[in-house]
Amino acid sequence: MTKTYFSGLLVPAITPFTADLSVDLDAYVDVCKWLLANGADGLAVMGTTSEANSLSLFERRKALETLVEAGIPAEKLMPGVGTSAFNDTIDLTRHALELGCGGVLSLPPFYYKPVSSDGLYAWYARVIDTIASDDLGLWLYHIPQISGVGIPHDLIERLIADYPDTVLGIKDSSGDWDNLEAMLKRFKGFRIFPSSEGTIVKSGALGGAGCISASGNINPHGIRALLDALGTPGADALQAKVGAVRSTYAKYPLIPAAKTMLARGLGDARLEAVRPPLTALSPEQADTLHGELKAVGWSLPAR
């Protein structure tokens, strides 16, 4: 396997569930193929929007295997592997490499806090050194408002220095533009993905790699159009359009909202269920969000 130097739109694909809340593997393959056919450059599966931390390690491995067996190119997959136990992360990472995935996305260990930058470095170094593969492309995942443990800039600098051919980039889901801008200016050549398409023009001008966005589930074609227009006179108008979809969608819980709008837009009820502790949108919320999105010009391409 050759690791992928990802760029463009990576969608953190939703994970569909059956009525008994097991993973609906058929629906999962269908939605992932649809995303790739409608603008996604890759899929950041088994991350936050995928409800990965509500899945067992077995379920995560099985879902990833199913995508590859169904013909989805493994090099387009960046599965989430972050757990609180480095041995679990090592197992998930090794499995992803065996399947030929283009890279992995790893949260820091998120249970104990506060922890030092030295402690986080030791955890990531343990994973990388144990895997000991030139094929490993590891991407950091900064989402401190949920994980409670962030990725400080001194940790990034140290990992890049010690593992320059392995630690390739970061997804910044903090929503903090100052943090994103500082990383873009400090770490030239490091592949930095914001988690919102609302900053693509600004971040792209500073060398941003694209975006890894939950709303890519419901607007892959719109984000694709913006990425393709960067550097042209039409980019600002497309930025405003995808920004309007994003800001409307972001008023609601992101995971249930993505699933409900996908289910409605594609006419596929298999996509709507969430696993506890998450709860679905109420019918009233779903109707309101659908109307608000339509009002800002949102629609989905047909299957």
XYZ file of C-alpha atoms in Angstrom:
303
model
C 0.000 0.000 0.000
C 1.100 3.552 -0.695
C -0.189 6.096 1.794
C -2.420 8.824 0.429
C -1.549 12.495 0.763
C -5.194 13.454 1.098
C -6.625 16.745 -0.072
C -9.959 18.179 -1.155
C -13.229 17.013 0.375
C -13.170 14.108 2.776
C -16.613 13.224 4.095
C -16.947 11.710 7.580
C -19.633 9.362 6.339
C -22.597 8.533 8.545
C -23.082 4.970 9.784
C -26.592 3.639 9.079
C -28.285 1.297 11.557
C -31.011 -1.306 11.239
C -34.135 -1.357 13.406
C -32.258 -3.319 16.100
C -29.401 -0.749 15.934
C -26.839 -3.062 14.390
C -24.777 -1.555 11.570
C -26.685 -1.683 8.282
C -23.787 -2.719 6.077
C -25.748 -2.624 2.822
C -26.939 0.924 3.455
C -23.429 1.872 4.555
C -21.923 0.762 1.263
C -24.678 2.519 -0.683
C -24.232 5.876 1.039
C -20.423 5.759 0.838
C -20.553 5.013 -2.898
C -23.044 7.845 -3.365
C -20.755 10.292 -1.547
C -17.773 9.356 -3.716
C -19.884 9.660 -6.858
C -21.110 13.130 -5.886
C -18.003 15.080 -4.989
C -16.070 13.434 -2.167
C -12.360 12.861 -2.782
C -12.214 10.453 0.129
C -14.074 9.236 3.185
C -13.023 9.864 6.778
C -15.075 6.937 8.036
C -15.371 5.823 11.654
C -14.984 9.305 13.069
C -17.251 11.530 15.130
C -20.025 11.893 12.559
C -19.821 8.125 12.003
C -20.687 7.557 15.700
C -17.496 5.516 15.924
C -17.247 5.784 19.686
C -20.671 4.150 19.923
C -19.373 1.139 17.964
C -17.352 -1.816 19.169
C -13.913 -2.457 17.731
C -15.326 -5.504 15.951
C -18.063 -3.394 14.343
C -15.545 -0.804 13.223
C -13.317 -3.409 11.613
C -16.250 -5.195 9.971
C -17.663 -1.972 8.528
C -14.288 -1.045 7.040
C -13.801 -4.524 5.589
C -17.264 -4.343 4.024
C -16.474 -1.094 2.208
C -13.279 -2.499 0.716
C -14.932 -5.793 -0.233
C -17.688 -3.796 -1.957
C -15.137 -2.169 -4.257
C -14.612 1.191 -2.572
C -10.944 2.056 -3.186
C -9.087 1.555 0.074
C -6.698 4.389 -0.748
C -9.656 6.796 -0.496
C -10.387 5.761 3.099
C -9.061 7.538 6.210
C -10.688 5.592 9.058
C -10.755 6.927 12.579
C -8.652 4.817 14.936
C -8.413 6.980 18.050
C -9.263 5.340 21.373
C -8.162 5.821 24.960
C -6.071 2.625 24.889
C -3.053 2.644 22.597
C -3.294 -1.120 22.039
C -6.825 -0.697 20.640
C -5.592 2.109 18.394
C -2.679 -0.070 17.282
C -5.081 -2.911 16.436
C -7.382 -0.646 14.421
C -4.433 0.979 12.657
C -2.829 -2.333 11.744
C -6.175 -3.571 10.414
C -6.580 -0.436 8.262
C -3.087 -0.894 6.837
C -3.762 -4.552 6.052
C -6.826 -3.465 4.064
C -4.755 -0.895 2.156
C -6.351 2.251 3.574
C -4.665 5.476 2.540
C -4.244 6.707 6.097
C -5.746 6.798 9.576
C -7.168 9.627 11.663
C -6.453 9.477 15.367
C -7.940 11.285 18.296
C -5.603 11.668 21.234
C -6.329 9.417 24.241
C -9.352 11.219 25.650
C -10.344 9.757 29.010
C -7.685 11.011 31.418
C -7.347 14.754 31.705
C -5.513 16.970 32.086
C -2.543 15.325 30.412
C 0.757 16.807 29.327
C 2.100 17.268 25.846
C 4.845 14.805 26.803
C 2.200 12.223 27.684
C 0.412 12.716 24.374
C 3.692 12.466 22.495
C 4.497 9.203 24.261
C 1.071 7.788 23.297
C 1.359 8.696 19.606
C 4.997 7.556 19.501
C 3.987 4.194 20.977
C 1.409 3.709 18.207
C 3.781 4.744 15.413
C 6.775 2.790 16.706
C 4.732 -0.353 17.305
C 3.233 -0.281 13.802
C 6.711 0.446 12.398
C 5.548 0.687 8.796
C 6.612 3.035 6.028
C 3.062 2.669 4.696
C 1.518 4.394 7.716
C 0.083 7.837 7.139
C -1.250 9.169 10.441
C -3.450 12.239 10.709
C -4.077 13.992 14.014
C -7.602 14.854 15.144
C -8.178 18.023 17.185
C -11.711 18.274 18.593
C -11.197 19.468 22.176
C -14.782 20.577 22.755
C -15.818 16.907 22.563
C -12.700 14.917 23.449
C -11.607 17.258 26.227
C -8.011 16.758 25.062
C -6.563 18.996 22.389
C -3.546 18.752 20.101
C -1.160 21.543 21.144
C 1.115 23.113 18.586
C 4.277 22.012 20.358
C 3.083 18.394 20.058
C 2.499 18.838 16.319
C 5.968 20.334 15.904
C 7.606 17.475 17.804
C 5.723 14.735 15.920
C 6.494 16.312 12.548
C 10.170 16.554 13.461
C 10.436 12.956 14.638
C 8.028 11.288 12.195
C 7.986 13.522 9.093
C 6.996 10.725 6.709
C 4.258 9.347 8.973
C 2.468 12.272 10.661
C 1.087 13.940 7.556
C -1.670 16.301 8.683
C -4.441 17.218 11.062
C -8.182 17.707 11.115
C -8.958 20.828 13.144
C -12.528 20.513 14.395
C -12.160 23.137 17.113
C -14.101 25.759 15.155
C -11.446 28.260 16.315
C -10.248 30.254 13.321
C -7.324 31.720 15.272
C -6.028 28.217 15.993
C -6.498 27.119 12.396
C -4.815 30.227 11.005
C -1.888 29.856 13.406
C -1.334 26.247 12.328
C -1.546 27.115 8.650
C 1.081 29.824 9.076
C 3.367 27.822 11.369
C 3.338 24.389 9.730
C 3.935 24.963 6.045
C 3.519 21.792 4.023
C 1.586 20.046 6.797
C -1.821 19.016 5.456
C -4.376 20.872 7.560
C -8.088 20.257 7.146
C -10.672 22.553 8.728
C -13.889 20.834 9.742
C -16.137 23.405 8.080
C -16.446 24.327 4.446
C -17.317 27.824 5.671
C -13.591 28.665 5.764
C -12.411 27.021 2.535
C -11.537 30.226 0.674
C -9.685 31.724 3.660
C -7.927 28.524 4.670
C -7.169 27.590 1.074
C -5.380 30.905 0.570
C -3.082 29.936 3.444
C -2.418 26.440 2.140
C -5.312 24.514 3.682
C -5.812 21.007 2.315
C -9.590 21.247 1.794
C -12.089 20.213 4.450
C -13.333 17.212 6.400
C -16.875 18.283 7.108
C -19.933 16.616 8.639
C -22.097 18.615 6.252
C -20.239 16.949 3.396
C -22.784 14.182 3.964
C -25.601 16.436 2.768
C -23.750 18.801 0.444
C -20.853 16.967 -1.225
C -21.691 18.389 -4.639
C -21.834 21.977 -3.369
C -18.510 21.702 -1.570
C -16.986 20.024 -4.631
C -18.080 22.945 -6.804
C -16.452 25.404 -4.413
C -13.183 23.478 -4.266
C -13.071 23.294 -8.045
C -13.660 27.054 -8.282
C -10.913 28.154 -5.885
C -8.856 30.910 -7.458
C -11.605 31.884 -9.903
C -14.032 34.849 -9.807
C -16.912 32.527 -8.903
C -15.394 31.189 -5.692
C -16.807 33.814 -3.339
C -20.387 33.231 -4.462
C -20.002 29.486 -4.041
C -18.399 30.039 -0.631
C -21.435 32.037 0.421
C -23.762 29.311 -0.836
C -22.070 26.436 0.980
C -21.693 28.660 4.023
C -25.438 29.248 4.110
C -26.116 25.503 3.975
C -23.550 24.874 6.699
C -24.784 27.573 9.063
C -28.392 26.444 8.642
C -27.539 22.789 9.256
C -25.263 23.619 12.198
C -28.152 25.056 14.209
C -29.220 21.445 14.836
C -27.397 18.431 16.319
C -25.052 17.598 13.467
C -25.242 13.810 13.386
C -29.031 13.359 13.632
C -29.502 16.290 11.243
C -27.176 14.794 8.620
C -28.890 11.431 8.847
C -32.408 12.834 8.642
C -31.668 15.114 5.701
C -29.884 12.335 3.835
C -32.804 9.990 4.480
C -35.266 12.582 3.181
C -33.170 13.811 0.293
C -32.393 10.321 -0.990
C -35.710 8.768 -0.014
C -33.913 6.143 2.057
C -35.287 5.593 5.561
C -32.376 3.232 6.349
C -30.129 6.244 6.864
C -32.006 7.968 9.685
C -31.495 5.960 12.890
C -28.893 7.019 15.471
C -27.492 5.008 18.364
C -28.039 6.012 21.971
C -27.025 8.217 23.631
C -27.868 10.298 20.540
C -31.519 10.884 19.718
C -33.146 11.551 16.361
C -34.580 14.914 15.385
C -38.233 15.285 16.228
C -40.595 15.352 13.236
C -41.087 19.070 13.855
C -37.330 19.720 13.891
C -36.877 17.660 10.744
C -39.604 19.545 8.902
C -38.221 22.912 9.992
C -34.639 22.079 9.043
C -35.724 20.677 5.683
C -37.624 23.869 4.931
C -34.749 26.085 6.044
C -32.273 24.206 3.882
C -34.574 24.392 0.874
C -34.850 28.139 1.442
C -31.067 28.547 1.023
C -31.066 26.503 -2.180
C -30.163 23.052 -0.859
C -31.047 19.857 -2.657
C -29.414 16.472 -3.190
C -28.427 14.852 -6.470
C -30.524 11.797 -7.226
C -29.062 8.358 -6.894
